[in-house]
Each structure stands twice: as structure tokens, then as C-alpha cells.
Coordinates of C-alpha atoms and ligand atoms in Angstrom, one line a residue:
X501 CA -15.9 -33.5 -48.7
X502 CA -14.5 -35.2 -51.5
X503 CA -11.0 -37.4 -51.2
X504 CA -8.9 -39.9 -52.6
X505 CA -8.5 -42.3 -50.0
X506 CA -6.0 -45.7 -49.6
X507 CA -7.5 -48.4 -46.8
X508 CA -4.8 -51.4 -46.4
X509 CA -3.9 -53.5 -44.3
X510 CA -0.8 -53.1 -42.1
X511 CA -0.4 -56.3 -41.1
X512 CA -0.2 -59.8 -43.1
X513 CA -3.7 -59.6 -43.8
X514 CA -7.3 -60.0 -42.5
X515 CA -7.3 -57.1 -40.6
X516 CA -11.2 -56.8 -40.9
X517 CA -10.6 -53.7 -43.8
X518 CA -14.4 -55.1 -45.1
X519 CA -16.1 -53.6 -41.9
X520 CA -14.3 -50.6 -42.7
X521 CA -15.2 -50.5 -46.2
X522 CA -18.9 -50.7 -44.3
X523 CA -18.1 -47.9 -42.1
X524 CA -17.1 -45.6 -45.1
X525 CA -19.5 -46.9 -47.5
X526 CA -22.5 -44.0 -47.4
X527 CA -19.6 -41.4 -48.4
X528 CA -17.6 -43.2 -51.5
X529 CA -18.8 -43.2 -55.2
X530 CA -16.0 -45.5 -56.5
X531 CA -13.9 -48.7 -54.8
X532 CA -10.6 -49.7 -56.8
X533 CA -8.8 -52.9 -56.5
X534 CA -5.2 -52.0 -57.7
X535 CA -3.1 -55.6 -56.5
X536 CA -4.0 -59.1 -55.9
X537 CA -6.2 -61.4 -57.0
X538 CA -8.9 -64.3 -56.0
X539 CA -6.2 -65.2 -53.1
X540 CA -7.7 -62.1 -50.8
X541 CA -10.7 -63.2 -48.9
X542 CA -13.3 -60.7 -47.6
X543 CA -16.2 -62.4 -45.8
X544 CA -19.7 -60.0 -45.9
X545 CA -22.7 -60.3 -44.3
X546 CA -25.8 -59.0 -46.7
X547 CA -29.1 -59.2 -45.6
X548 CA -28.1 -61.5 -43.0
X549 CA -26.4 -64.0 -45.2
X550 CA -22.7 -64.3 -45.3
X551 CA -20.7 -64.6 -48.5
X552 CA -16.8 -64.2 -49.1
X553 CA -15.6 -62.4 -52.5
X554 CA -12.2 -62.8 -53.3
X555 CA -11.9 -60.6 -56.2
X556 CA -14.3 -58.3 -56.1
X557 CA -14.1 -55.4 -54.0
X558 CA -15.4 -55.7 -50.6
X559 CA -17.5 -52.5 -51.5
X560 CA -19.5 -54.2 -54.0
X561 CA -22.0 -55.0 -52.1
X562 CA -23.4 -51.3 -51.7
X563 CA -25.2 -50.7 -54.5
X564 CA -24.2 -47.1 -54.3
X565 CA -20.0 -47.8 -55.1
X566 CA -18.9 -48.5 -58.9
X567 CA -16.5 -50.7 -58.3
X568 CA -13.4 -51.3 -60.6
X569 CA -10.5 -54.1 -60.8
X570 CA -7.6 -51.9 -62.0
X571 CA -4.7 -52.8 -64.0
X572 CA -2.4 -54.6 -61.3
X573 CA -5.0 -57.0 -60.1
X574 CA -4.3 -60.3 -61.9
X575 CA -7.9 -62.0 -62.8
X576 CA -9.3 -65.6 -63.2
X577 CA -12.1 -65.2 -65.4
X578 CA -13.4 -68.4 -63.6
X579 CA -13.7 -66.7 -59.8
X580 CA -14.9 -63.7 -61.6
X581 CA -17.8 -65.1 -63.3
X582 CA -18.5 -67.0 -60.6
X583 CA -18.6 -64.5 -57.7
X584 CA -20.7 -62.2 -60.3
X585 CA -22.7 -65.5 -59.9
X586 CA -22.9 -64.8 -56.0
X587 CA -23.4 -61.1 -56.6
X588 CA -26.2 -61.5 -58.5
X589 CA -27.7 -63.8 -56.2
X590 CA -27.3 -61.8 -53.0
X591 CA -26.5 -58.2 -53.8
X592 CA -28.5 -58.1 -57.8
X593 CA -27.5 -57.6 -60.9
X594 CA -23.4 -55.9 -61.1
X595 CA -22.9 -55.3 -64.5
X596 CA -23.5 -51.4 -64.8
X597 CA -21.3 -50.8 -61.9
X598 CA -18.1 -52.9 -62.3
X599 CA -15.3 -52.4 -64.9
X600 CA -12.6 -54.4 -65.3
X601 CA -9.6 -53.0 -66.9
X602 CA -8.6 -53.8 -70.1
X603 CA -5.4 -53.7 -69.5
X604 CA -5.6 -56.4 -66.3
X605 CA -3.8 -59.6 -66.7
X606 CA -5.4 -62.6 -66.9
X607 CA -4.5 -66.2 -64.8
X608 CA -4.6 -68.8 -66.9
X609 CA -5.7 -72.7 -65.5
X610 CA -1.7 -72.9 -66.4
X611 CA -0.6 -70.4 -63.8
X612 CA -2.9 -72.3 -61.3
X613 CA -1.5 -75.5 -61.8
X614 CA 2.3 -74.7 -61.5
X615 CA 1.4 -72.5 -58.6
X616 CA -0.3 -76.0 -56.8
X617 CA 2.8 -78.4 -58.4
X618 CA 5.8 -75.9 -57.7
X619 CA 4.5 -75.3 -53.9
X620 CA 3.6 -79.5 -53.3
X621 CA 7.2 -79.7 -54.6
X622 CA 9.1 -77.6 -52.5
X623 CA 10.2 -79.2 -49.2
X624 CA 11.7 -76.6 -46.7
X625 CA 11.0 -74.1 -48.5
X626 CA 6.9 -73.6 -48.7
X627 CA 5.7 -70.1 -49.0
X628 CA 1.9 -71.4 -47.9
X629 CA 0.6 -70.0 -50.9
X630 CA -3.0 -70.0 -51.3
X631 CA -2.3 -72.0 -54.9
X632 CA -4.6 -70.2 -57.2
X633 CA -1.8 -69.3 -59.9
X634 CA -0.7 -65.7 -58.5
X635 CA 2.6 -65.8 -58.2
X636 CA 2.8 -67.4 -62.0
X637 CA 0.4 -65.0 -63.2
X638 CA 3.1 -61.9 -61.5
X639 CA 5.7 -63.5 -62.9
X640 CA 4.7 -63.2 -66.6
X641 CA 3.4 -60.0 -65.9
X642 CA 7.0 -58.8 -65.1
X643 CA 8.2 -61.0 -67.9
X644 CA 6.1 -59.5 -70.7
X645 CA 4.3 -62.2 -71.7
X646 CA 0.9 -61.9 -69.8
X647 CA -2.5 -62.4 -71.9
X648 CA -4.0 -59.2 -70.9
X649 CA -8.0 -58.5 -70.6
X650 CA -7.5 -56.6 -74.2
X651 CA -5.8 -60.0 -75.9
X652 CA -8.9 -61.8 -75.8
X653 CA -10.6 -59.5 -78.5
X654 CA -8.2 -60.5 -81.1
X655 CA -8.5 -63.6 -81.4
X656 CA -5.4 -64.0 -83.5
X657 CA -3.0 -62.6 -81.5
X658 CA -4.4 -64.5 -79.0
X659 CA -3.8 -68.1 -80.2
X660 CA -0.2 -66.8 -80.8
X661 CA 0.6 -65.8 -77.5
X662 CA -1.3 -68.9 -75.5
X663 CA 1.0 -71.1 -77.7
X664 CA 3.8 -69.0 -76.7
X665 CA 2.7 -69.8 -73.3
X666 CA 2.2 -73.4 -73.4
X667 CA 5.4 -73.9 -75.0
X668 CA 6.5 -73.2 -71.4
X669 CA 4.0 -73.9 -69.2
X670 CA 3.8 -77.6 -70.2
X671 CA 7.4 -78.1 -70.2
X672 CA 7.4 -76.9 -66.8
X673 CA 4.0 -79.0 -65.9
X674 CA 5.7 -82.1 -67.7
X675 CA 8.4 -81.8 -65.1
X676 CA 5.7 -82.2 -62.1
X677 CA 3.4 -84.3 -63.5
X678 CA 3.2 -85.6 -67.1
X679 CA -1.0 -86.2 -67.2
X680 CA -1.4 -82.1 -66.8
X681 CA -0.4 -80.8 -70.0
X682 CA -3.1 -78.1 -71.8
X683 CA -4.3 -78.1 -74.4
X684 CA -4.0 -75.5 -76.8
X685 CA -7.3 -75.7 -79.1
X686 CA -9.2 -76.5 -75.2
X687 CA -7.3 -72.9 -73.7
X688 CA -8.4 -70.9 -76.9
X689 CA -11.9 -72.0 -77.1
X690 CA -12.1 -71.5 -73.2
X691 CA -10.5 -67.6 -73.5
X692 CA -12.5 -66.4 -76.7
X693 CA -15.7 -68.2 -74.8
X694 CA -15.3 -66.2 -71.5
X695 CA -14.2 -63.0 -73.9
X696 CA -17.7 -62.7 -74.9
X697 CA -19.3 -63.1 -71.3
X698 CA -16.6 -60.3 -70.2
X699 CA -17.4 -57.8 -72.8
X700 CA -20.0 -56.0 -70.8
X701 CA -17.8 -55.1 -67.7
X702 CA -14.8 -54.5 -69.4
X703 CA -13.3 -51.0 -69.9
X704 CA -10.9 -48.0 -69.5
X705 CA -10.2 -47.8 -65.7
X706 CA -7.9 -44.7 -66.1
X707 CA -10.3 -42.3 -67.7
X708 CA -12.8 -43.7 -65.5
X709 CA -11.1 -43.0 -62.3
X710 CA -9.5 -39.5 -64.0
X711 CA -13.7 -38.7 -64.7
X712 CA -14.3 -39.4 -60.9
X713 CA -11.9 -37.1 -60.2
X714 CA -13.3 -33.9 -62.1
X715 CA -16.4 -34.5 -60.6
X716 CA -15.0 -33.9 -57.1
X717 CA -15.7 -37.7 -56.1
X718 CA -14.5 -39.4 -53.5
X719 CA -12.9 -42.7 -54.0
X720 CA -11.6 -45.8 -52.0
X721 CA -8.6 -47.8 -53.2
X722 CA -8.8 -51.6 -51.6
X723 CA -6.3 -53.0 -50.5
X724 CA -5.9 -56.6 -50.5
X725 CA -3.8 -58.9 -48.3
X726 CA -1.0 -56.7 -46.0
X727 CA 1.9 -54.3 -46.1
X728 CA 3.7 -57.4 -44.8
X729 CA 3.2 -59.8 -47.5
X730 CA 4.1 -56.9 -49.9
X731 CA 6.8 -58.2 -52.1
X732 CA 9.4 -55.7 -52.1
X733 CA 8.6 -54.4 -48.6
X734 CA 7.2 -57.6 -46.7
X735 CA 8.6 -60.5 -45.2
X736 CA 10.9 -61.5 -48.4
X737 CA 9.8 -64.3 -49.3
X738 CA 7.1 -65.3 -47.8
X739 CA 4.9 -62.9 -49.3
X740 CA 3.0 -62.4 -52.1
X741 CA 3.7 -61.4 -55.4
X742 CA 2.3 -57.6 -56.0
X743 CA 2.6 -54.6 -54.1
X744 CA -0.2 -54.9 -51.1
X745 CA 1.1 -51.1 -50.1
X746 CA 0.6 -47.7 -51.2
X747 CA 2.7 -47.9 -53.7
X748 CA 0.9 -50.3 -55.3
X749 CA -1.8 -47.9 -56.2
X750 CA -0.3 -45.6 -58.8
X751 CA 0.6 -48.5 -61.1
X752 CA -2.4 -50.4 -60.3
X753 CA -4.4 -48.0 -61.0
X754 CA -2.9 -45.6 -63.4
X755 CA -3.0 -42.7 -61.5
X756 CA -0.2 -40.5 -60.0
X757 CA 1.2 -41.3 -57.0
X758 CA 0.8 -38.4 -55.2
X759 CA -3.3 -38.1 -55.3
X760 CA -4.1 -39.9 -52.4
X761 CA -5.1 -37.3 -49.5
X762 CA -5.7 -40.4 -46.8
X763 CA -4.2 -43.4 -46.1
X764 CA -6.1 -45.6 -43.5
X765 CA -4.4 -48.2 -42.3
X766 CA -5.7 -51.0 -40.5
X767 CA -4.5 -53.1 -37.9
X768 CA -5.7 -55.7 -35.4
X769 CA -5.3 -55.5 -31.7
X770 CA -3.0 -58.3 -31.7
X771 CA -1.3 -60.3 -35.0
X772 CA -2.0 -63.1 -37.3
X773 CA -0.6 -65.2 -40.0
X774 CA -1.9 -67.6 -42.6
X775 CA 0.6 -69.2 -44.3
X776 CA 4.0 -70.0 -43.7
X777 CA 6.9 -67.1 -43.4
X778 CA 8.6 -65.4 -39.9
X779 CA 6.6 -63.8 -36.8
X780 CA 8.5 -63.1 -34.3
X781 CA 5.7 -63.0 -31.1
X782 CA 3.5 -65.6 -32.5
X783 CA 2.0 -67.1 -29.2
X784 CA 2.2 -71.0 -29.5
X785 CA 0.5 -71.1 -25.7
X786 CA -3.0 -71.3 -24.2
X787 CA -3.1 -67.5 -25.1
X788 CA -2.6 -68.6 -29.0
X789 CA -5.3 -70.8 -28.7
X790 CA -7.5 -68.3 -26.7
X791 CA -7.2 -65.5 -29.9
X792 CA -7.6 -67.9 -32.3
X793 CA -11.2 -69.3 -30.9
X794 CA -12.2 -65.6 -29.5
X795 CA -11.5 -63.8 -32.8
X796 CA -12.4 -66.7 -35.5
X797 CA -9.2 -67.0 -36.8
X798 CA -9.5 -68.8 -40.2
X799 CA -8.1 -68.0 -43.2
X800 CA -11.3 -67.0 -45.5
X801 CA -9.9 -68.2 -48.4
X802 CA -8.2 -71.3 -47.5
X803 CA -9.8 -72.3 -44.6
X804 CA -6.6 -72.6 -42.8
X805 CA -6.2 -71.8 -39.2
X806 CA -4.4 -68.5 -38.7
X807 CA -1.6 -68.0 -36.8
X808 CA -2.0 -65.6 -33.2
X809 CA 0.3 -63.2 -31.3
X810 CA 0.9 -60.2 -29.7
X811 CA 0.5 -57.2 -31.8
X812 CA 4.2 -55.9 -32.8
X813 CA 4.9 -52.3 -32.9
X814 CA 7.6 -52.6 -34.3
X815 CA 6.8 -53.7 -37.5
X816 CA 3.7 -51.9 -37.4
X817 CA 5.3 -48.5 -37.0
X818 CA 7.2 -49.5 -39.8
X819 CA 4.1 -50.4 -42.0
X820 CA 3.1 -47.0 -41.1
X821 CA 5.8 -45.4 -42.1
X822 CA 6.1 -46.6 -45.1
X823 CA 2.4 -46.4 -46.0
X824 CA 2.3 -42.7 -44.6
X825 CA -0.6 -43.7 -42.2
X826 CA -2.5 -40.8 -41.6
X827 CA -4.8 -42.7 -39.1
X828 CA -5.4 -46.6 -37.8
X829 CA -8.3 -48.5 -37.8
X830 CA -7.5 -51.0 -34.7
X831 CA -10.1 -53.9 -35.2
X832 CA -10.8 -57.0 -32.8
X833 CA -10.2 -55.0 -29.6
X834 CA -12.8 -56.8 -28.0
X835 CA -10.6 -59.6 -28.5
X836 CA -8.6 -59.0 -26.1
X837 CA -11.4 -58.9 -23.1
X838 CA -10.3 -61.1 -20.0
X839 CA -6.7 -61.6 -20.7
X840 CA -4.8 -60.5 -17.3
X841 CA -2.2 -59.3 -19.5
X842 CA -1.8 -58.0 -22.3
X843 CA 1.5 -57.6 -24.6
X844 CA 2.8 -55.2 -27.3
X845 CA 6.2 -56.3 -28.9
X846 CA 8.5 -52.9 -28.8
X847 CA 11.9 -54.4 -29.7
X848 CA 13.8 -56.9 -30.4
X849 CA 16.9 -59.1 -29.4
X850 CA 18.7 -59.9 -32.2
X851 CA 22.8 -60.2 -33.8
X852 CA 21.3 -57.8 -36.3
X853 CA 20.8 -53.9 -36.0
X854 CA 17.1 -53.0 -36.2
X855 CA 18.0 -50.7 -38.9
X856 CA 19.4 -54.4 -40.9
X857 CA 16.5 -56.0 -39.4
X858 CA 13.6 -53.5 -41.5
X859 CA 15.9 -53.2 -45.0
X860 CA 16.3 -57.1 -45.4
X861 CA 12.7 -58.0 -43.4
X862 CA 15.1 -60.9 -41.6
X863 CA 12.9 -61.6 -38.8
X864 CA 13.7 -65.4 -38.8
X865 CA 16.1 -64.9 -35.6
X866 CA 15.0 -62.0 -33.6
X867 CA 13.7 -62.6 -30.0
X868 CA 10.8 -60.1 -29.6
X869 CA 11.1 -57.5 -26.4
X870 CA 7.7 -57.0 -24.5
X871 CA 6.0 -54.0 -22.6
X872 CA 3.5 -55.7 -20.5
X873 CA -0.3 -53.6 -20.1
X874 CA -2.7 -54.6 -17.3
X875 CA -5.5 -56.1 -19.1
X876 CA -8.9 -55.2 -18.7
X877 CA -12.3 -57.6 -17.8
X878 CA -14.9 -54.9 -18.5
X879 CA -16.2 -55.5 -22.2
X880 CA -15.1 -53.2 -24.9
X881 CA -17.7 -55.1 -27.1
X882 CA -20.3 -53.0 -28.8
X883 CA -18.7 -49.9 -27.1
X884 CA -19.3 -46.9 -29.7
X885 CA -17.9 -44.0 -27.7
X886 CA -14.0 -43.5 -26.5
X887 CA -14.9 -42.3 -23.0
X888 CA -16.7 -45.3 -22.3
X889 CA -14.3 -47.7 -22.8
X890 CA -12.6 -48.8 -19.7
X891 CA -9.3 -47.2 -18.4
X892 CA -6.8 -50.0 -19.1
X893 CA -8.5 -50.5 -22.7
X894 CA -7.8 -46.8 -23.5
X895 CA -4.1 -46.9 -22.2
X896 CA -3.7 -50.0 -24.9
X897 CA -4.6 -47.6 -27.4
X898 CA -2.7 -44.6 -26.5
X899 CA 0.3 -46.9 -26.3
X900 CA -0.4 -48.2 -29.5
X901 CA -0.6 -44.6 -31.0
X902 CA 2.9 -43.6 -29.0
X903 CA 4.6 -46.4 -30.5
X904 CA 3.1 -46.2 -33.9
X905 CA 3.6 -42.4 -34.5
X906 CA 0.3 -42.3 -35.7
X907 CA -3.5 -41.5 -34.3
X908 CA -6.2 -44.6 -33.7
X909 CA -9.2 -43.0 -35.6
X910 CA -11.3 -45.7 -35.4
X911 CA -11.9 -48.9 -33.2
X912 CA -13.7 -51.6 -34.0
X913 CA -15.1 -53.3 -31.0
X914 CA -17.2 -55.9 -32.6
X915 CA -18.2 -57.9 -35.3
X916 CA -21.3 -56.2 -36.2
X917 CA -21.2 -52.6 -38.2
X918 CA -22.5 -50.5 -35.4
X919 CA -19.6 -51.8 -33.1
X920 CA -17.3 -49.2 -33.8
X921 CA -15.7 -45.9 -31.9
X922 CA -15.1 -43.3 -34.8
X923 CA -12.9 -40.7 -33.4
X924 CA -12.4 -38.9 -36.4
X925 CA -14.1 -39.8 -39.9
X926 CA -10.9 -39.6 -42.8
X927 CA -13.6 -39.0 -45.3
X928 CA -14.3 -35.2 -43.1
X929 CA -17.3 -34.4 -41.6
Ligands
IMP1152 P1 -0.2 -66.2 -52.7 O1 -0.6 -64.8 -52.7 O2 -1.3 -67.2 -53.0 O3 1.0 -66.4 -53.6 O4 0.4 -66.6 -51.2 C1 1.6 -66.0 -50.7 C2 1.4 -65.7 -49.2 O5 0.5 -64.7 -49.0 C3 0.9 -66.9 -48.4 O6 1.5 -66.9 -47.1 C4 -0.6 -66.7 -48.3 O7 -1.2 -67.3 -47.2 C5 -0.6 -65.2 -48.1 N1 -1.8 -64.5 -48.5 C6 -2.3 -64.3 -49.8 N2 -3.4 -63.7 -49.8 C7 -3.7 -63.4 -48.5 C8 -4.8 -62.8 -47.8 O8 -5.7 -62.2 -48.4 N3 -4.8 -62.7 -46.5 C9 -3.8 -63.3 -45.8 N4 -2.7 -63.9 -46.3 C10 -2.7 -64.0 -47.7

């Protein structure tokens, strides 16, 4: 059966939506990235070998998904070129199944800079970003002054609007650092150099994806990072700049809102952070540690250790409300294997009301509220069928679902593909 289907993350992130990409891969035609950009990280073993895109969709390594970076994905043509580097090395040649949008906005070695000199800057107030010129590249987005995919074919218009740019940009540079300043002549002969290596993936990503459609395809629109870090709906401000939820999709895209027939949403068994920002039961104990060293827990893109904790209902009932989740992926259950305990955050204590709490995302003072689950020493690792899984395991889930208000359709209980327990398959029989 053919569908329209949304996989994010429900979370902050690094929820393991790449195995699930796997998962779904023998059934999907197309794979859309509609928000982001090089800051996402999704680590892929091919053949063996392990690699980590940041731009490209995670389903670009199945030769049998066209893959597209939509409109709201903001692009540096340097980590393009060189994970079609990568791609060519591992997966084979790209070019006749990726198509970047012509009207995708480009990062600029400006935007990167400002990004790294604004966030060295900033004292108490560092949002841990992963410094590769998004939020800049956002911000002139919304500002109308982007240099879009389409600029860099005419070259005339171009050279106007980069000096447009740099009249700003190396102001703003001066003020960190005097020695960075572009250069405009440099900047042009860079843009109109990568223009002609882009030309063969570039295109028209809404007639594309609108061809797809009449054909009864089914598609897969990639999320990257996690509902959290969305930047209207996430933890304000520590987030990042695009719209990593639903939502993001119709603009990002170009495509009506009201198309998608699935949304998957995927979660961990517990929580993690990279970066700075609020999390209310982040586990700063031997249990912390435990996570951390049992589930890898390093950022992909950064490097940086990620942050553990129990998982927390509450805001993940609220990503799935606002995402309408039709089912959860719960990944890294294994995990969890030994603790004695095991906790789910289903509250919390705070002078705000919960209702104050999820409109303003002010988590910095709330005191999270346990349930405590007997935990469970049988392995869930490699377990492929529900009924196999050990008692307490299974009540984890079902209390998971209860709190969530939504069905656990798949669980992934290892690293490799095959671990998984698919209860029901979004993309039909
Ligand atoms: P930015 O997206 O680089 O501006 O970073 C803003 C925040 O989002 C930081 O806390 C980053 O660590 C976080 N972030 C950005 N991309 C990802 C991701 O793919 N996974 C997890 N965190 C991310």
C-alpha cells in the first residue's frame, strides 16, 4: 500500500530514526529531508563499514529511495559535496537519485563563522550549538536575504546579494574577531565554482514529490534532530532553529499539510541530550553513567558526550500530541537490561501549572515525579517477537503506551537491523 508517511524524533534527538529508516526501506520510493541541515548526524553501517551523513538522508544509502533535500533544509555546499564524496565511495554513484531544491537556502562560510564567534562569546547563556552556521543561515532565511540554491545561476544577482551579505556579516565578524573578514571576490568565485558542480542534482522538489504522488508512491519525510529542539515547540531556547516537527513538513517540502497518512514517532527507552538546554530527570548518578556506556551515548556530529535519564512521559505525550503520533518506535530497550529499577517521569513538582509548564516549555525548575517499574535481567536483546520478551519488559511498554496515549508499533531491541519487534508495519501489510 502506498502512504505518505512523517518518521521524527520525539525527543531531543538521536533516537535511532536511521534503523528505522532501515526497517521501512524495501517499501519507500522517495525519502525527503524538509528541516535542518549538516548539524543532524545519522551514523550507517554499509557493507559492514560505518559512515555518518549529516545532510543526506539517512535513506540514501538504499539504492532503491530517490532521495531529496526540500526547501527548508538549509545547505553547505561544502558537507554536501563532500558526503556525495562518501556516498560515492561506500554506497556508488548518487547523482540520478538525489535532488536538491532549487529553492533551498544555502550556509555561507559567513553563517558558520558567526555561528562558532556568537556561541564562544556568550557566557551563561550557551545554547551548545553544533556551530556549523544554522542558526545564521535561519535567521536570514526569515529575514529575506538568503542566497537560495537558484541565486547561484545568475551570477549577477549573485555578486549583489553576497555584498549585501557581507556588508553585515563582517561588521558583525569585525566585532568578534578583526582577522575573519570575507572576502567578496574569494565568496563569489567559491559560489559560482560549486554552482557548476551542483547543477546535476539540482531541481524542482515540488513537482517531483506532487509526480510521486500520482503514481501512488509511497514516501518518507526525515526528520532531523527532535520535537524538543523544535523552535517554536521545543525547549525555547535551547533548540534549534527550524521546525524538527510535523509541521515542518508542509513548508519544507511544499506540500499540503494535510497529506501525511502516518506519523511515526520515535523515541528511546529512556532520554538524552547533547547540548546545553533544561531536562528535568537527567540522571547525574552511577545510573547516568551506566546509559551512557551501555547505549554509546555520543553525539554523532560533535562528538560530545550525551546527556542520560529516565524517559519522561510527560513531555513525550506531549510530543505526541502535537505531532499526532499514530505509533512509536521505542529504540534502545535493551538498554535498559539489568537495572533493578527502572523509572518513567509522569509529573512534575513545580510553582507552575503543567498547562504553563507545556505553552512556555519552562522546564528549568520543575522537580520530575516518578512511577517506579521492577526491572528486568532477562535480555530483551535481539528479541524479534512481543511474546517473548520478558514480563516486566512488556509492562515497561504498556506503560509507556498508557501514558503516551499512543500504540508502540515497533521495538527496537538492538543495534543490528534484524533486532527489532514489528507489531504493526505503518507502511500496511
Ligand atoms: P544548532 O542546531 O547547531 O543550532 O544547535 C542547537 C541545539 O540543537 C544544540 O543543543 C545542539 O546540540 C542541538 N542539535 C542540533 N542538531 C542535533 C541533532 O541532530 N541531534 C541532537 N541534538 C542536535
Amino acid at each position: 500500500m502506498s502512504k505518505l508517511i512523517s518518521l521524527l524524533g520525539l525527543q531531543w534527538g538521536d533516537e535511532g530514526k536511521g534503523k528505522v529508516v532501515d526497517l521501512l526501506s524495501k517499501d519507500i520510493h522517495a525519502a525527503v529531508r524538509y528541516q535542518g541541515g549538516h548539524n543532524a548526524g545519522h551514523t550507517l553501517i554499509v557493507d559492514g563499514k560505518k559512515i555518518v551523513f549529516h545532510l543526506l538522508p539517512s535513506s540514501i544509502c538504499h539504492k532503491n529511495i530517490k532521495c531529496f533535500l526540500g526547501r527548508g533544509v538549509v545547505i553547505s555546499l561544502d558537507a554536501l559535496f563532500s558526503e556525495i564524496n562518501d556516498a560515492y565511495k561506500f554506497i556508488g554513484d548518487i547523482e540520478a537519485r538525489l535532488i536538491v531544491s532549487k529553492a533551498a537556502c544555502l550556509i555561507q562560510p559567513y553563517h558558520i563563522k558567526i555561528d562558532q564567534l556568537r556561541e564562544r562569546s556568550r557566557s551563561g547563556t550557551k545554547i551548545g550549538t553544533t556551530g556549523r552556521g544554522i542558526g545564521p543561515a535561519y535567521e536570514d532565511r526569515v529575514g529575506r536575504r538568503s542566497i537560495r540554491v537558484v541565486d547561484l545561476y545568475n551570477p549577477k544577482t549573485l555578486k549583489v546579494k553576497l555584498e549585501e551579505a557581507l556588508e553585515i556579516y563582517n561588521f558583525l565578524i569585525k566585532r568578534y574577531d578583526k582577522n575573519q573578514q570575507e572576502d567578496i571576490n574569494e565568496l563569489l568565485d567559491k559560489n559560482l565554482e560549486q554552482a557548476e558542480k551542483l547543477k546535476p542534482f539540482v531541481g524542482n522538489v515540488i513537482s517531483e514529490v506532487k509526480n510521486l504522488q500520482k503514481k501512488n508512491k509511497s514516501i518518507l519525510f526525515e526528520g532531523a534532530q527532535g520535537a524538543l529542539l523544535d523552535y517554536s515547540l521545543g525547549t525555547y531556547p535551547f533548540v534549534t532553529s527550524s521546525n524538527s516537527s510535523l509541521g515542518g513538513i508542509a513548508p519544507g517540502v511544499g506540500l499540503s499539510a494535510t497529506k501525511i497518512d502516518y506519523s511515526l514517532g520515535i523515541s528511546k527507552a529512556y532520554a538524552t541530550r547533547v547540548g546545553e538546554g533544561p531536562f528535568p530527570t537527567e540522571l547525574k548518578d552511577e545510573i547516568g553513567t551506566y546509559i551512557a556506556e551501555k547505549g554509546f551515548e555520543v553525539g554523532a556530529t560533535t562528538g560530545r558526550p550525551r546527556r542520560c535519564g529516565w524517559l519522561d512521559a510527560v513531555l513525550l505525550s506531549q510530543s505526541v500530541y502535537l505531532n499526532g503520533i499514530n505509533g512509536i518506535c521505542l529504540t534502545k530497550i535493551d538498554v535498559l537490561d539489568g537495572l533493578e529499577k527502572v523509572k518513567i517521569c509522569v509529573d512534575y513538582t513545580s510553582p507552575l501549572s503543567k498547562e504553563d509548564i507545556l505553552e512556555t516549555m519552562s522546564l528549568d525548575d520543575v522537580k520530575p515525579e516518578y512511577i517506579e517499574l521492577e526491572g528486568w535481567d532477562q535480555l530483551t536483546e535481539g528479541i524479534t517477537n512481543f511474546n517473548d520478551l520478558n514480563k516486566k519488559a512488556a509492562v515497561f511498554i504498556q506503560t509507556v503506551e498508557e501514558l503516551c496515549g499512543a500504540p508502540v508499533v515497533i521495538i527496537s531491541t538492538g543495534p543490528r537491523r534484524e533486532d527489532a519487534i514489528i507489531r504493526e508495519y505503518p507502511l500496511g501489510k
